[in-house]
CSV table of C-alpha atoms in Angstrom, one decimal:
chain,number,residue,atom,x,y,z
A,1,MET,CA,71.0,127.2,12.7
A,2,ALA,CA,68.3,125.3,14.6
A,3,ARG,CA,68.2,123.9,18.1
A,4,ARG,CA,68.0,119.8,18.6
A,5,PRO,CA,65.5,118.9,21.3
A,6,ARG,CA,66.3,117.8,24.9
A,7,LYS,CA,67.3,114.2,24.8
A,8,GLY,CA,64.6,112.3,25.3
A,9,LEU,CA,61.6,114.6,24.1
A,10,GLN,CA,61.3,112.8,21.0
A,11,SER,CA,60.6,109.3,23.0
A,12,GLU,CA,58.7,111.4,25.0
A,13,LEU,CA,56.9,112.8,22.8
A,14,LEU,CA,55.6,108.9,20.6
A,15,HIS,CA,55.2,107.7,23.9
A,16,LEU,CA,52.3,109.9,24.6
A,17,LEU,CA,51.0,109.8,20.9
A,18,GLN,CA,50.8,105.7,21.2
A,19,PRO,CA,47.3,104.5,21.1
A,20,LEU,CA,46.2,103.2,25.0
A,21,VAL,CA,46.4,99.3,25.0
A,22,ARG,CA,45.0,97.6,28.0
A,23,ARG,CA,47.1,94.8,27.8
A,24,ARG,CA,50.0,96.9,27.9
A,25,ALA,CA,48.9,98.8,30.7
A,26,GLU,CA,48.4,96.1,33.0
A,27,LEU,CA,52.3,94.9,32.3
A,28,LEU,CA,54.3,95.1,35.8
A,29,SER,CA,57.0,97.2,33.5
A,30,GLU,CA,54.1,99.8,32.5
A,31,ARG,CA,52.7,100.2,35.8
A,32,ILE,CA,56.4,100.9,37.5
A,33,ALA,CA,58.0,103.0,35.4
A,34,PRO,CA,57.0,106.4,36.3
A,35,THR,CA,58.7,104.8,40.0
A,36,LEU,CA,61.6,103.7,38.4
A,37,ALA,CA,62.2,106.7,36.8
A,38,ASP,CA,61.6,109.0,39.7
A,39,ILE,CA,64.3,107.3,41.6
A,40,GLY,CA,66.7,107.7,38.2
A,41,ASP,CA,66.3,111.8,38.9
A,42,ASP,CA,65.9,111.6,42.4
A,43,MET,CA,69.5,109.5,43.7
A,44,ALA,CA,71.5,110.4,40.8
A,45,GLY,CA,75.0,110.5,42.5
A,46,ARG,CA,74.1,108.5,45.3
A,47,PRO,CA,75.6,105.0,45.8
A,48,ALA,CA,74.9,102.2,43.6
A,49,ASP,CA,74.1,100.1,46.7
A,50,GLU,CA,71.8,102.1,48.5
A,51,VAL,CA,69.9,103.1,44.5
A,52,LEU,CA,70.1,99.7,44.2
A,53,ALA,CA,68.0,99.1,47.4
A,54,ALA,CA,65.2,101.3,45.9
A,55,LEU,CA,65.0,99.8,42.8
A,56,ASP,CA,64.9,96.2,44.5
A,57,ALA,CA,62.1,97.8,46.9
A,58,ALA,CA,59.7,99.5,44.2
A,59,ILE,CA,59.9,96.5,42.2
A,60,ARG,CA,59.1,93.8,45.1
A,61,ASN,CA,56.6,96.6,46.0
A,62,ALA,CA,54.7,96.4,43.2
A,63,GLY,CA,54.4,92.8,43.1
A,64,GLY,CA,57.9,91.8,40.7
A,65,THR,CA,60.8,89.5,41.4
A,66,PRO,CA,64.2,91.8,40.9
A,67,ASP,CA,66.8,90.7,38.2
A,68,THR,CA,69.3,91.4,40.6
A,69,ALA,CA,72.1,91.7,37.8
A,70,ALA,CA,70.0,94.4,35.4
A,71,LEU,CA,69.4,96.3,38.6
A,72,ARG,CA,73.1,96.2,39.5
A,73,GLU,CA,74.2,98.1,35.9
A,74,PHE,CA,71.3,100.2,36.3
A,75,ALA,CA,72.4,101.3,39.8
A,76,ALA,CA,75.7,102.1,38.5
A,77,ARG,CA,74.5,104.5,35.7
A,78,ILE,CA,72.3,106.5,38.0
A,79,GLU,CA,75.6,106.8,40.7
A,80,ALA,CA,77.4,108.3,37.9
A,81,GLY,CA,74.1,110.5,37.0
A,82,GLU,CA,72.4,109.0,34.3
A,83,ASN,CA,68.7,108.0,34.8
A,84,PRO,CA,68.5,105.2,32.2
A,85,PHE,CA,64.5,104.9,33.1
A,86,SER,CA,64.0,108.7,31.7
């Protein structure tokens, strides 16, 4: 019986196989994605308010305007141990 690959492996491989598109690489969401994934990994299980502050700061430091409602949802998922950015 074949083992199923770990969660996210397929999407990670597809991401690596995508051709480099300069315009896409310049998007804030693309530039900050690794930082948000790191926050999700590093802060898993921490209180949502702490996670929210870290996500907000990361987006502002990158020059973006945070969507607080969306960040609250992400923070709750990270508090529960899930990383929505990986």
